[in-house]
C-alpha cells in the first residue's frame, strides 16, 4: 500500500509540478464538545480521515486518498483508577453520551492460584469513564464464571453493562432494542467527550494511543484487552472477528456458556497510525490478551486505594479517588516523518507504456541524477538503521518498565498473600478460641446440670425418707391407740361381766 502511494506521489511530482494536490479528506466530526480535564483530546482532525470497513477492500484503487501524515502522540491523560467489587448478577444497562477512551496497558501478574480469574482492566461508568483495574479474584461461589463488560454503539450513544460474576445456569442477556433508558448524568465538572465513531453494534474500546471516540466492532463476550497489541487507530476501520468459539449457544440476544479462545483483528492501512494493514490472530483469554506487547504504551495507574468500590448505581453515588496523570510511550517510528520507499513496477494504465523488463523499481525518469539516487538510498539505509536502533532502545525501555512494574505487582501480590495469610491465621485463632470457650461453657453447663440433678435427687430421697418415717410413726401411733382401745374395751367387758355375775349371785330366790 505504501509502495503504491510513494509511486503515485513520485509520478505526480515529476509529471505535474504545476498542478495542485488534491484537497485532504474532510475533517472528522468536530461538533462534539471538547474533552474535559480528565479526558485526552483526540489527535488533529487532519490525520483522522474516516473510512468505513466496507471501503477496506477498495483501498488499493483509492490509494491516493490515504493520509500519510506522521502520527501525533496523545497528550497526557488524567485517569481515575479503582478496584471494583464486581456484583454476582447482571447489573442494569447504562446509556452514556460519549465513547470510552482507548484502552490502557496493564500486564497481569502471575495468578495466585488455579481457581483465580483475571477481572479487568476495562473502562467502567461511575458518572465518568473510570478505569476498573484488573486483578486476580476467585469466584464468589463455586461454579460462577466471569462475564466481560458489554459496550454497544446504539444511535448516538453507548449502552454499557459492567462486568459481573454469572451463576452457573445464568446467561448474559444483551439490552433489548427499544429498551427505554435514561441518559446517564455525568459527575459535576465532567464535560462529555466525543461520541462513538464507527458502525452501530457491539464493540470494544480501541487500542492504546488511538484517537478518542473511535470504536472497534467485536463479537459479544469479547475481552476489551484483545486490542492491547494492535497499532493505534486514527480512523474507522479496525474490527474483530471470532477465530474459534467453544460451547456456544446464541438465542437472539442471549449467549450461553461462551468460551472465545482466539480472535482475529483486521484493519486497513488507512485506519492505523503506522499506515500498515493489520490481520492478526490474538488470544481472547483476558489475562493473555492483556499481556500482549503494546505498540503505544499508555500504562494504567495503580488505584489510590486498595478498597474496592461497589458496583455503580445512580441511586448510590460513590466518592472517587483523585485522578492520576498517564503519559503515552510512543515508538520513534510513529513520531518521525515516514521515509520514502522504492516503489515496485505498477501495472500499466490505459494509454501508458508498461515498465521495460530489467528496469529497476523506483528508477528516476530519464535524465535523473544517479548520485542523488545513491545518496537517497544511503539516507534511507541510515534512517532504517536509526529506526532499528530506536526500536531496540524502546523495546529495552519497555522491557525494563514492564519488569519493574511486574516486580511491583509481584510485591503487591506477595503483600496481599501475606495479609490474607495473617487474616486467615487471625480468623483461625479466633475460631479456635471461640470453640474452646464454647467447649468450656458446655462442660461447665453440663457439670452444673449434673450437680443440680444430684441435689434434686438427694432432696427427693430425703423427703421420701421423712415421709416414710412419718407414715411409720403414724401407723405405730394408730396401732397403739387401737391396742389401747381394745384393752379398754376388754376391761370394760370384763367389768360388765363381773357386775352381771354379782348381780345374779345376789338375786333373791323367787
GROMACS .gro file of C-alpha atoms in nm:
model
  510
    1UNK     CA    1   0.000   0.000   0.000
    2UNK     CA    2   0.274   0.246   0.096
    3UNK     CA    3   0.468   0.149  -0.216
    4UNK     CA    4   0.173   0.237  -0.439
    5UNK     CA    5   0.131   0.569  -0.262
    6UNK     CA    6   0.502   0.651  -0.297
    7UNK     CA    7   0.484   0.571  -0.670
    8UNK     CA    8   0.183   0.793  -0.720
    9UNK     CA    9   0.342   1.078  -0.527
   10UNK     CA   10   0.668   1.049  -0.725
   11UNK     CA   11   0.484   1.037  -1.056
   12UNK     CA   12   0.274   1.338  -0.960
   13UNK     CA   13   0.582   1.535  -0.855
   14UNK     CA   14   0.766   1.462  -1.181
   15UNK     CA   15   0.485   1.499  -1.432
   16UNK     CA   16   0.255   1.758  -1.278
   17UNK     CA   17   0.469   2.002  -1.083
   18UNK     CA   18   0.241   2.293  -1.168
   19UNK     CA   19  -0.081   2.115  -1.068
   20UNK     CA   20  -0.243   2.144  -0.727
   21UNK     CA   21  -0.254   1.841  -0.500
   22UNK     CA   22  -0.599   1.711  -0.415
   23UNK     CA   23  -0.756   1.854  -0.101
   24UNK     CA   24  -0.714   1.649   0.215
   25UNK     CA   25  -1.000   1.429   0.335
   26UNK     CA   26  -1.275   1.619   0.513
   27UNK     CA   27  -1.208   1.662   0.883
   28UNK     CA   28  -1.382   1.440   1.132
   29UNK     CA   29  -1.692   1.549   1.311
   30UNK     CA   30  -1.598   1.843   1.532
   31UNK     CA   31  -1.942   1.908   1.671
   32UNK     CA   32  -1.874   1.716   1.989
   33UNK     CA   33  -1.779   1.918   2.292
   34UNK     CA   34  -1.406   1.931   2.370
   35UNK     CA   35  -1.284   1.676   2.623
   36UNK     CA   36  -1.282   1.766   2.989
   37UNK     CA   37  -0.980   1.799   3.213
   38UNK     CA   38  -0.978   1.426   3.275
   39UNK     CA   39  -1.010   1.333   2.909
   40UNK     CA   40  -0.735   1.314   2.648
   41UNK     CA   41  -0.805   1.530   2.344
   42UNK     CA   42  -0.809   1.344   2.012
   43UNK     CA   43  -0.531   1.396   1.760
   44UNK     CA   44  -0.576   1.668   1.498
   45UNK     CA   45  -0.857   1.604   1.255
   46UNK     CA   46  -0.633   1.632   0.950
   47UNK     CA   47  -0.491   1.286   1.020
   48UNK     CA   48  -0.817   1.115   1.115
   49UNK     CA   49  -0.997   1.069   0.786
   50UNK     CA   50  -1.273   0.818   0.843
   51UNK     CA   51  -1.303   0.513   0.620
   52UNK     CA   52  -1.575   0.257   0.676
   53UNK     CA   53  -1.484  -0.113   0.695
   54UNK     CA   54  -1.669  -0.164   0.369
   55UNK     CA   55  -1.408   0.051   0.194
   56UNK     CA   56  -1.116  -0.157   0.321
   57UNK     CA   57  -1.125  -0.381   0.017
   58UNK     CA   58  -1.105  -0.089  -0.227
   59UNK     CA   59  -0.811   0.089  -0.063
   60UNK     CA   60  -0.577  -0.015  -0.344
   61UNK     CA   61  -0.786   0.170  -0.603
   62UNK     CA   62  -0.824   0.472  -0.372
   63UNK     CA   63  -0.462   0.483  -0.256
   64UNK     CA   64  -0.425   0.848  -0.346
   65UNK     CA   65  -0.678   0.935  -0.071
   66UNK     CA   66  -0.486   0.762   0.211
   67UNK     CA   67  -0.339   1.000   0.467
   68UNK     CA   68   0.039   0.966   0.521
   69UNK     CA   69   0.081   1.228   0.794
   70UNK     CA   70   0.303   1.148   1.091
   71UNK     CA   71   0.124   1.008   1.395
   72UNK     CA   72   0.073   1.261   1.675
   73UNK     CA   73   0.104   1.109   2.023
   74UNK     CA   74  -0.187   1.172   2.259
   75UNK     CA   75  -0.130   1.433   2.529
   76UNK     CA   76  -0.109   1.334   2.898
   77UNK     CA   77  -0.434   1.185   3.023
   78UNK     CA   78  -0.590   1.209   3.369
   79UNK     CA   79  -0.729   0.871   3.472
   80UNK     CA   80  -0.928   0.768   3.778
   81UNK     CA   81  -0.828   0.409   3.858
   82UNK     CA   82  -1.020   0.194   4.109
   83UNK     CA   83  -1.072  -0.163   4.216
   84UNK     CA   84  -1.431  -0.279   4.185
   85UNK     CA   85  -1.626  -0.528   4.393
   86UNK     CA   86  -1.799  -0.686   4.096
   87UNK     CA   87  -2.163  -0.792   4.151
   88UNK     CA   88  -2.271  -1.157   4.136
   89UNK     CA   89  -2.560  -1.083   3.900
   90UNK     CA   90  -2.600  -0.885   3.578
   91UNK     CA   91  -2.615  -0.510   3.653
   92UNK     CA   92  -2.869  -0.287   3.478
   93UNK     CA   93  -2.758  -0.120   3.150
   94UNK     CA   94  -2.649   0.243   3.138
   95UNK     CA   95  -2.686   0.477   2.840
   96UNK     CA   96  -2.386   0.710   2.813
   97UNK     CA   97  -2.344   1.004   2.581
   98UNK     CA   98  -1.982   0.952   2.474
   99UNK     CA   99  -1.744   0.671   2.390
  100UNK     CA  100  -1.500   0.518   2.640
  101UNK     CA  101  -1.134   0.624   2.598
  102UNK     CA  102  -0.877   0.397   2.429
  103UNK     CA  103  -0.753   0.102   2.628
  104UNK     CA  104  -0.472   0.128   2.882
  105UNK     CA  105  -0.183  -0.115   2.924
  106UNK     CA  106  -0.194  -0.335   3.235
  107UNK     CA  107   0.019  -0.655   3.223
  108UNK     CA  108  -0.127  -0.911   3.469
  109UNK     CA  109   0.099  -1.060   3.739
  110UNK     CA  110   0.115  -1.439   3.781
  111UNK     CA  111  -0.210  -1.584   3.922
  112UNK     CA  112  -0.203  -1.668   4.294
  113UNK     CA  113  -0.385  -1.997   4.232
  114UNK     CA  114  -0.555  -2.203   3.960
  115UNK     CA  115  -0.902  -2.104   4.072
  116UNK     CA  116  -0.836  -1.730   4.029
  117UNK     CA  117  -0.979  -1.536   3.732
  118UNK     CA  118  -0.842  -1.212   3.581
  119UNK     CA  119  -1.113  -0.944   3.602
  120UNK     CA  120  -1.032  -0.619   3.420
  121UNK     CA  121  -0.887  -0.391   3.330
  122UNK     CA  122  -1.153  -0.205   3.137
  123UNK     CA  123  -1.344   0.121   3.131
  124UNK     CA  124  -1.646   0.131   3.365
  125UNK     CA  125  -1.902   0.400   3.436
  126UNK     CA  126  -1.916   0.594   3.765
  127UNK     CA  127  -2.051   0.927   3.640
  128UNK     CA  128  -1.745   0.932   3.414
  129UNK     CA  129  -1.541   0.666   3.238
  130UNK     CA  130  -1.325   0.519   3.517
  131UNK     CA  131  -1.054   0.256   3.472
  132UNK     CA  132  -1.152  -0.066   3.653
  133UNK     CA  133  -0.811  -0.201   3.749
  134UNK     CA  134  -0.755  -0.567   3.675
  135UNK     CA  135  -0.692  -0.818   3.949
  136UNK     CA  136  -0.692  -1.192   4.012
  137UNK     CA  137  -1.003  -1.289   4.206
  138UNK     CA  138  -1.167  -1.620   4.296
  139UNK     CA  139  -1.533  -1.668   4.201
  140UNK     CA  140  -1.769  -1.565   4.483
  141UNK     CA  141  -1.933  -1.910   4.477
  142UNK     CA  142  -1.844  -2.247   4.325
  143UNK     CA  143  -1.932  -2.271   3.958
  144UNK     CA  144  -1.959  -1.895   3.896
  145UNK     CA  145  -1.791  -1.757   3.582
  146UNK     CA  146  -1.667  -1.410   3.485
  147UNK     CA  147  -1.873  -1.218   3.228
  148UNK     CA  148  -1.687  -0.949   3.032
  149UNK     CA  149  -1.820  -0.590   3.020
  150UNK     CA  150  -2.055  -0.505   2.736
  151UNK     CA  151  -2.032  -0.198   2.512
  152UNK     CA  152  -2.281  -0.126   2.233
  153UNK     CA  153  -2.294   0.166   1.990
  154UNK     CA  154  -2.666   0.239   1.972
  155UNK     CA  155  -2.775   0.557   1.794
  156UNK     CA  156  -2.556   0.848   1.905
  157UNK     CA  157  -2.480   0.692   2.246
  158UNK     CA  158  -2.319   0.393   2.417
  159UNK     CA  159  -2.513   0.124   2.605
  160UNK     CA  160  -2.290  -0.021   2.876
  161UNK     CA  161  -2.323  -0.320   3.111
  162UNK     CA  162  -2.041  -0.370   3.362
  163UNK     CA  163  -1.856  -0.696   3.415
  164UNK     CA  164  -2.003  -0.935   3.671
  165UNK     CA  165  -1.994  -1.288   3.812
  166UNK     CA  166  -2.252  -1.512   3.647
  167UNK     CA  167  -2.415  -1.807   3.820
  168UNK     CA  168  -2.367  -2.150   3.657
  169UNK     CA  169  -2.713  -2.154   3.498
  170UNK     CA  170  -2.747  -1.780   3.434
  171UNK     CA  171  -2.671  -1.640   3.087
  172UNK     CA  172  -2.588  -1.285   2.982
  173UNK     CA  173  -2.880  -1.106   2.817
  174UNK     CA  174  -2.796  -0.808   2.597
  175UNK     CA  175  -3.017  -0.499   2.641
  176UNK     CA  176  -3.314  -0.536   2.409
  177UNK     CA  177  -3.370  -0.297   2.120
  178UNK     CA  178  -3.635  -0.042   2.204
  179UNK     CA  179  -3.550  -0.059   2.574
  180UNK     CA  180  -3.622   0.276   2.736
  181UNK     CA  181  -3.307   0.402   2.907
  182UNK     CA  182  -3.234   0.734   3.073
  183UNK     CA  183  -2.917   0.907   2.957
  184UNK     CA  184  -2.660   0.892   3.238
  185UNK     CA  185  -2.578   1.223   3.404
  186UNK     CA  186  -2.203   1.299   3.429
  187UNK     CA  187  -2.045   1.400   3.755
  188UNK     CA  188  -2.021   1.775   3.824
  189UNK     CA  189  -1.741   1.934   3.624
  190UNK     CA  190  -1.712   1.646   3.375
  191UNK     CA  191  -1.750   1.755   3.015
  192UNK     CA  192  -1.861   1.484   2.769
  193UNK     CA  193  -1.607   1.352   2.521
  194UNK     CA  194  -1.657   1.269   2.153
  195UNK     CA  195  -1.946   1.039   2.056
  196UNK     CA  196  -1.877   0.685   1.931
  197UNK     CA  197  -1.744   0.681   1.574
  198UNK     CA  198  -1.796   0.360   1.382
  199UNK     CA  199  -2.073   0.117   1.287
  200UNK     CA  200  -2.354   0.052   1.532
  201UNK     CA  201  -2.340  -0.268   1.735
  202UNK     CA  202  -2.124  -0.437   1.996
  203UNK     CA  203  -1.768  -0.304   2.026
  204UNK     CA  204  -1.461  -0.273   2.247
  205UNK     CA  205  -1.252   0.041   2.313
  206UNK     CA  206  -0.971   0.097   2.060
  207UNK     CA  207  -0.600   0.014   2.111
  208UNK     CA  208  -0.383   0.230   2.338
  209UNK     CA  209  -0.288   0.563   2.182
  210UNK     CA  210  -0.586   0.570   1.942
  211UNK     CA  211  -0.798   0.867   1.854
  212UNK     CA  212  -1.066   0.937   2.113
  213UNK     CA  213  -1.420   0.841   2.012
  214UNK     CA  214  -1.324   0.558   1.777
  215UNK     CA  215  -1.467   0.213   1.848
  216UNK     CA  216  -1.373  -0.138   1.730
  217UNK     CA  217  -1.666  -0.370   1.638
  218UNK     CA  218  -1.637  -0.705   1.814
  219UNK     CA  219  -1.843  -1.017   1.892
  220UNK     CA  220  -2.040  -1.030   2.215
  221UNK     CA  221  -1.834  -1.156   2.509
  222UNK     CA  222  -1.501  -1.026   2.373
  223UNK     CA  223  -1.249  -0.914   2.633
  224UNK     CA  224  -1.162  -0.544   2.582
  225UNK     CA  225  -0.793  -0.630   2.627
  226UNK     CA  226  -0.766  -0.813   2.292
  227UNK     CA  227  -0.661  -0.488   2.119
  228UNK     CA  228  -0.366  -0.417   2.355
  229UNK     CA  229  -0.109  -0.533   2.099
  230UNK     CA  230  -0.272  -0.367   1.795
  231UNK     CA  231  -0.143  -0.039   1.649
  232UNK     CA  232  -0.338   0.278   1.733
  233UNK     CA  233  -0.624   0.365   1.502
  234UNK     CA  234  -0.681   0.715   1.372
  235UNK     CA  235  -0.984   0.639   1.153
  236UNK     CA  236  -1.274   0.397   1.141
  237UNK     CA  237  -1.188   0.055   1.000
  238UNK     CA  238  -1.048  -0.183   1.262
  239UNK     CA  239  -1.273  -0.476   1.351
  240UNK     CA  240  -1.258  -0.803   1.545
  241UNK     CA  241  -1.396  -1.141   1.440
  242UNK     CA  242  -1.408  -1.480   1.607
  243UNK     CA  243  -1.141  -1.735   1.519
  244UNK     CA  244  -1.294  -2.017   1.717
  245UNK     CA  245  -1.559  -2.046   1.986
  246UNK     CA  246  -1.625  -2.344   2.210
  247UNK     CA  247  -1.951  -2.446   2.375
  248UNK     CA  248  -2.159  -2.157   2.249
  249UNK     CA  249  -2.533  -2.128   2.201
  250UNK     CA  250  -2.677  -1.797   2.083
  251UNK     CA  251  -3.050  -1.736   2.109
  252UNK     CA  252  -3.141  -1.388   1.985
  253UNK     CA  253  -2.969  -1.161   2.241
  254UNK     CA  254  -2.879  -1.436   2.489
  255UNK     CA  255  -2.538  -1.601   2.477
  256UNK     CA  256  -2.480  -1.917   2.681
  257UNK     CA  257  -2.160  -2.090   2.801
  258UNK     CA  258  -1.930  -1.891   2.575
  259UNK     CA  259  -1.559  -1.963   2.553
  260UNK     CA  260  -1.380  -1.748   2.293
  261UNK     CA  261  -1.028  -1.888   2.257
  262UNK     CA  262  -0.887  -1.657   1.988
  263UNK     CA  263  -0.999  -1.359   1.783
  264UNK     CA  264  -0.875  -1.204   1.460
  265UNK     CA  265  -0.805  -0.830   1.441
  266UNK     CA  266  -0.828  -0.674   1.095
  267UNK     CA  267  -0.774  -0.316   0.983
  268UNK     CA  268  -0.689  -0.144   0.656
  269UNK     CA  269  -0.377   0.071   0.630
  270UNK     CA  270  -0.599   0.380   0.613
  271UNK     CA  271  -0.720   0.321   0.970
  272UNK     CA  272  -0.391   0.257   1.154
  273UNK     CA  273  -0.144   0.512   1.284
  274UNK     CA  274   0.150   0.339   1.117
  275UNK     CA  275  -0.037   0.308   0.781
  276UNK     CA  276   0.012  -0.069   0.782
  277UNK     CA  277  -0.278  -0.308   0.734
  278UNK     CA  278  -0.346  -0.549   1.022
  279UNK     CA  279  -0.458  -0.910   1.009
  280UNK     CA  280  -0.350  -1.076   1.334
  281UNK     CA  281  -0.478  -1.358   1.548
  282UNK     CA  282  -0.458  -1.287   1.922
  283UNK     CA  283  -0.563  -1.475   2.237
  284UNK     CA  284  -0.906  -1.387   2.370
  285UNK     CA  285  -0.849  -1.504   2.728
  286UNK     CA  286  -0.846  -1.184   2.933
  287UNK     CA  287  -0.510  -1.220   3.110
  288UNK     CA  288  -0.333  -1.345   2.795
  289UNK     CA  289  -0.482  -1.062   2.589
  290UNK     CA  290  -0.375  -0.804   2.848
  291UNK     CA  291  -0.018  -0.943   2.846
  292UNK     CA  292   0.041  -0.856   2.478
  293UNK     CA  293   0.322  -0.617   2.387
  294UNK     CA  294   0.163  -0.281   2.302
  295UNK     CA  295   0.263  -0.064   2.008
  296UNK     CA  296   0.185   0.252   2.205
  297UNK     CA  297   0.215   0.201   2.579
  298UNK     CA  298  -0.027   0.403   2.793
  299UNK     CA  299   0.019   0.247   3.139
  300UNK     CA  300  -0.281   0.208   3.366
  301UNK     CA  301  -0.218   0.381   3.701
  302UNK     CA  302  -0.248   0.180   4.020
  303UNK     CA  303  -0.560   0.261   4.224
  304UNK     CA  304  -0.511   0.512   4.504
  305UNK     CA  305  -0.697   0.279   4.742
  306UNK     CA  306  -0.700  -0.099   4.776
  307UNK     CA  307  -1.060  -0.088   4.900
  308UNK     CA  308  -1.285  -0.187   4.609
  309UNK     CA  309  -1.584   0.022   4.511
  310UNK     CA  310  -1.933  -0.121   4.499
  311UNK     CA  311  -2.091  -0.160   4.156
  312UNK     CA  312  -2.223   0.166   4.008
  313UNK     CA  313  -2.574   0.274   4.098
  314UNK     CA  314  -2.722   0.612   4.013
  315UNK     CA  315  -2.916   0.595   4.341
  316UNK     CA  316  -2.599   0.538   4.547
  317UNK     CA  317  -2.317   0.763   4.421
  318UNK     CA  318  -1.966   0.686   4.543
  319UNK     CA  319  -1.670   0.908   4.618
  320UNK     CA  320  -1.400   0.864   4.354
  321UNK     CA  321  -1.028   0.900   4.428
  322UNK     CA  322  -0.828   1.174   4.257
  323UNK     CA  323  -0.708   1.108   3.901
  324UNK     CA  324  -0.351   1.018   3.809
  325UNK     CA  325  -0.176   1.154   3.500
  326UNK     CA  326  -0.055   0.894   3.250
  327UNK     CA  327   0.175   0.956   2.954
  328UNK     CA  328   0.186   0.765   2.628
  329UNK     CA  329   0.515   0.592   2.541
  330UNK     CA  330   0.529   0.605   2.161
  331UNK     CA  331   0.788   0.423   1.949
  332UNK     CA  332   1.010   0.652   1.746
  333UNK     CA  333   0.897   0.515   1.410
  334UNK     CA  334   0.548   0.654   1.470
  335UNK     CA  335   0.662   1.007   1.555
  336UNK     CA  336   0.923   1.058   1.281
  337UNK     CA  337   0.829   1.151   0.923
  338UNK     CA  338   0.798   0.844   0.704
  339UNK     CA  339   1.089   0.786   0.466
  340UNK     CA  340   1.007   0.730   0.102
  341UNK     CA  341   1.041   0.367  -0.002
  342UNK     CA  342   1.121   0.243  -0.355
  343UNK     CA  343   0.805   0.152  -0.543
  344UNK     CA  344   0.768  -0.174  -0.738
  345UNK     CA  345   0.662  -0.163  -1.102
  346UNK     CA  346   0.299  -0.066  -1.125
  347UNK     CA  347   0.052  -0.210  -1.369
  348UNK     CA  348   0.029  -0.003  -1.682
  349UNK     CA  349  -0.275   0.221  -1.702
  350UNK     CA  350  -0.467   0.258  -2.027
  351UNK     CA  351  -0.264   0.481  -2.258
  352UNK     CA  352   0.062   0.437  -2.061
  353UNK     CA  353   0.358   0.214  -2.161
  354UNK     CA  354   0.441  -0.079  -1.938
  355UNK     CA  355   0.772  -0.089  -1.749
  356UNK     CA  356   1.062  -0.221  -1.954
  357UNK     CA  357   1.199  -0.561  -1.849
  358UNK     CA  358   1.507  -0.527  -1.629
  359UNK     CA  359   1.433  -0.169  -1.530
  360UNK     CA  360   1.469  -0.135  -1.150
  361UNK     CA  361   1.168  -0.035  -0.945
  362UNK     CA  362   1.154   0.329  -0.845
  363UNK     CA  363   1.413   0.428  -1.112
  364UNK     CA  364   1.406   0.803  -1.175
  365UNK     CA  365   1.291   0.942  -1.506
  366UNK     CA  366   1.546   0.961  -1.786
  367UNK     CA  367   1.791   1.239  -1.719
  368UNK     CA  368   1.776   1.189  -1.340
  369UNK     CA  369   2.085   1.215  -1.125
  370UNK     CA  370   2.223   0.869  -1.027
  371UNK     CA  371   2.433   1.026  -0.749
  372UNK     CA  372   2.121   1.173  -0.592
  373UNK     CA  373   1.956   0.831  -0.612
  374UNK     CA  374   2.252   0.668  -0.437
  375UNK     CA  375   2.252   0.941  -0.171
  376UNK     CA  376   1.878   0.892  -0.116
  377UNK     CA  377   1.932   0.519  -0.080
  378UNK     CA  378   2.211   0.579   0.172
  379UNK     CA  379   1.989   0.819   0.366
  380UNK     CA  380   1.710   0.563   0.364
  381UNK     CA  381   1.950   0.295   0.488
  382UNK     CA  382   2.073   0.524   0.765
  383UNK     CA  383   1.716   0.608   0.852
  384UNK     CA  384   1.630   0.239   0.876
  385UNK     CA  385   1.933   0.176   1.099
  386UNK     CA  386   1.832   0.464   1.323
  387UNK     CA  387   1.477   0.329   1.336
  388UNK     CA  388   1.601  -0.016   1.428
  389UNK     CA  389   1.827   0.128   1.698
  390UNK     CA  390   1.540   0.339   1.832
  391UNK     CA  391   1.311   0.037   1.827
  392UNK     CA  392   1.565  -0.172   2.017
  393UNK     CA  393   1.618   0.105   2.271
  394UNK     CA  394   1.244   0.150   2.308
  395UNK     CA  395   1.197  -0.227   2.345
  396UNK     CA  396   1.464  -0.233   2.617
  397UNK     CA  397   1.297   0.058   2.797
  398UNK     CA  398   0.958  -0.107   2.769
  399UNK     CA  399   1.103  -0.436   2.893
  400UNK     CA  400   1.268  -0.261   3.188
  401UNK     CA  401   0.948  -0.074   3.270
  402UNK     CA  402   0.743  -0.391   3.234
  403UNK     CA  403   0.990  -0.580   3.456
  404UNK     CA  404   0.977  -0.304   3.718
  405UNK     CA  405   0.600  -0.294   3.706
  406UNK     CA  406   0.586  -0.673   3.715
  407UNK     CA  407   0.814  -0.676   4.018
  408UNK     CA  408   0.597  -0.415   4.188
  409UNK     CA  409   0.285  -0.614   4.114
  410UNK     CA  410   0.453  -0.930   4.244
  411UNK     CA  411   0.544  -0.745   4.564
  412UNK     CA  412   0.186  -0.623   4.595
  413UNK     CA  413   0.058  -0.975   4.530
  414UNK     CA  414   0.300  -1.115   4.790
  415UNK     CA  415   0.192  -0.848   5.038
  416UNK     CA  416  -0.171  -0.931   4.965
  417UNK     CA  417  -0.096  -1.300   5.020
  418UNK     CA  418   0.080  -1.221   5.347
  419UNK     CA  419  -0.212  -1.008   5.458
  420UNK     CA  420  -0.453  -1.283   5.356
  421UNK     CA  421  -0.244  -1.542   5.545
  422UNK     CA  422  -0.233  -1.320   5.854
  423UNK     CA  423  -0.606  -1.260   5.831
  424UNK     CA  424  -0.665  -1.634   5.788
  425UNK     CA  425  -0.441  -1.709   6.088
  426UNK     CA  426  -0.625  -1.448   6.296
  427UNK     CA  427  -0.958  -1.596   6.189
  428UNK     CA  428  -0.836  -1.948   6.275
  429UNK     CA  429  -0.715  -1.830   6.616
  430UNK     CA  430  -1.045  -1.658   6.683
  431UNK     CA  431  -1.235  -1.967   6.571
  432UNK     CA  432  -1.019  -2.191   6.792
  433UNK     CA  433  -1.064  -1.960   7.093
  434UNK     CA  434  -1.436  -1.943   7.028
  435UNK     CA  435  -1.453  -2.324   7.002
  436UNK     CA  436  -1.253  -2.364   7.325
  437UNK     CA  437  -1.478  -2.112   7.505
  438UNK     CA  438  -1.784  -2.291   7.375
  439UNK     CA  439  -1.644  -2.625   7.491
  440UNK     CA  440  -1.563  -2.487   7.839
  441UNK     CA  441  -1.904  -2.328   7.867
  442UNK     CA  442  -2.069  -2.654   7.761
  443UNK     CA  443  -1.865  -2.853   8.017
  444UNK     CA  444  -1.950  -2.604   8.293
  445UNK     CA  445  -2.315  -2.612   8.197
  446UNK     CA  446  -2.313  -2.994   8.197
  447UNK     CA  447  -2.141  -3.006   8.539
  448UNK     CA  448  -2.387  -2.753   8.679
  449UNK     CA  449  -2.674  -2.952   8.535
  450UNK     CA  450  -2.542  -3.275   8.687
  451UNK     CA  451  -2.497  -3.105   9.024
  452UNK     CA  452  -2.849  -2.971   9.012
  453UNK     CA  453  -2.980  -3.316   8.919
  454UNK     CA  454  -2.787  -3.480   9.207
  455UNK     CA  455  -2.909  -3.219   9.455
  456UNK     CA  456  -3.266  -3.265   9.335
  457UNK     CA  457  -3.233  -3.643   9.364
  458UNK     CA  458  -3.092  -3.615   9.720
  459UNK     CA  459  -3.366  -3.376   9.823
  460UNK     CA  460  -3.629  -3.607   9.680
  461UNK     CA  461  -3.474  -3.902   9.864
  462UNK     CA  462  -3.472  -3.714  10.198
  463UNK     CA  463  -3.831  -3.609  10.155
  464UNK     CA  464  -3.929  -3.967  10.069
  465UNK     CA  465  -3.749  -4.095  10.382
  466UNK     CA  466  -3.911  -3.832  10.601
  467UNK     CA  467  -4.250  -3.914  10.458
  468UNK     CA  468  -4.188  -4.288  10.514
  469UNK     CA  469  -4.079  -4.224  10.876
  470UNK     CA  470  -4.379  -4.005  10.935
  471UNK     CA  471  -4.610  -4.270  10.794
  472UNK     CA  472  -4.441  -4.533  11.016
  473UNK     CA  473  -4.489  -4.313  11.326
  474UNK     CA  474  -4.848  -4.250  11.235
  475UNK     CA  475  -4.907  -4.621  11.180
  476UNK     CA  476  -4.739  -4.707  11.513
  477UNK     CA  477  -4.943  -4.445  11.699
  478UNK     CA  478  -5.259  -4.569  11.536
  479UNK     CA  479  -5.175  -4.926  11.627
  480UNK     CA  480  -5.101  -4.825  11.986
  481UNK     CA  481  -5.424  -4.631  12.005
  482UNK     CA  482  -5.612  -4.927  11.864
  483UNK     CA  483  -5.448  -5.162  12.119
  484UNK     CA  484  -5.533  -4.923  12.400
  485UNK     CA  485  -5.891  -4.902  12.291
  486UNK     CA  486  -5.907  -5.277  12.255
  487UNK     CA  487  -5.765  -5.318  12.610
  488UNK     CA  488  -6.010  -5.066  12.748
  489UNK     CA  489  -6.294  -5.241  12.568
  490UNK     CA  490  -6.180  -5.576  12.706
  491UNK     CA  491  -6.153  -5.431  13.060
  492UNK     CA  492  -6.495  -5.275  13.028
  493UNK     CA  493  -6.639  -5.601  12.910
  494UNK     CA  494  -6.476  -5.787  13.195
  495UNK     CA  495  -6.611  -5.542  13.448
  496UNK     CA  496  -6.954  -5.569  13.297
  497UNK     CA  497  -6.935  -5.947  13.308
  498UNK     CA  498  -6.828  -5.943  13.670
  499UNK     CA  499  -7.101  -5.698  13.762
  500UNK     CA  500  -7.362  -5.911  13.590
  501UNK     CA  501  -7.234  -6.221  13.768
  502UNK     CA  502  -7.251  -6.049  14.104
  503UNK     CA  503  -7.596  -5.935  14.028
  504UNK     CA  504  -7.704  -6.288  13.951
  505UNK     CA  505  -7.547  -6.419  14.268
  506UNK     CA  506  -7.726  -6.172  14.498
  507UNK     CA  507  -8.062  -6.206  14.332
  508UNK     CA  508  -8.317  -6.336  14.585
  509UNK     CA  509  -8.488  -6.656  14.514
  510UNK     CA  510  -8.846  -6.640  14.396
   0.00000   0.00000   0.00000
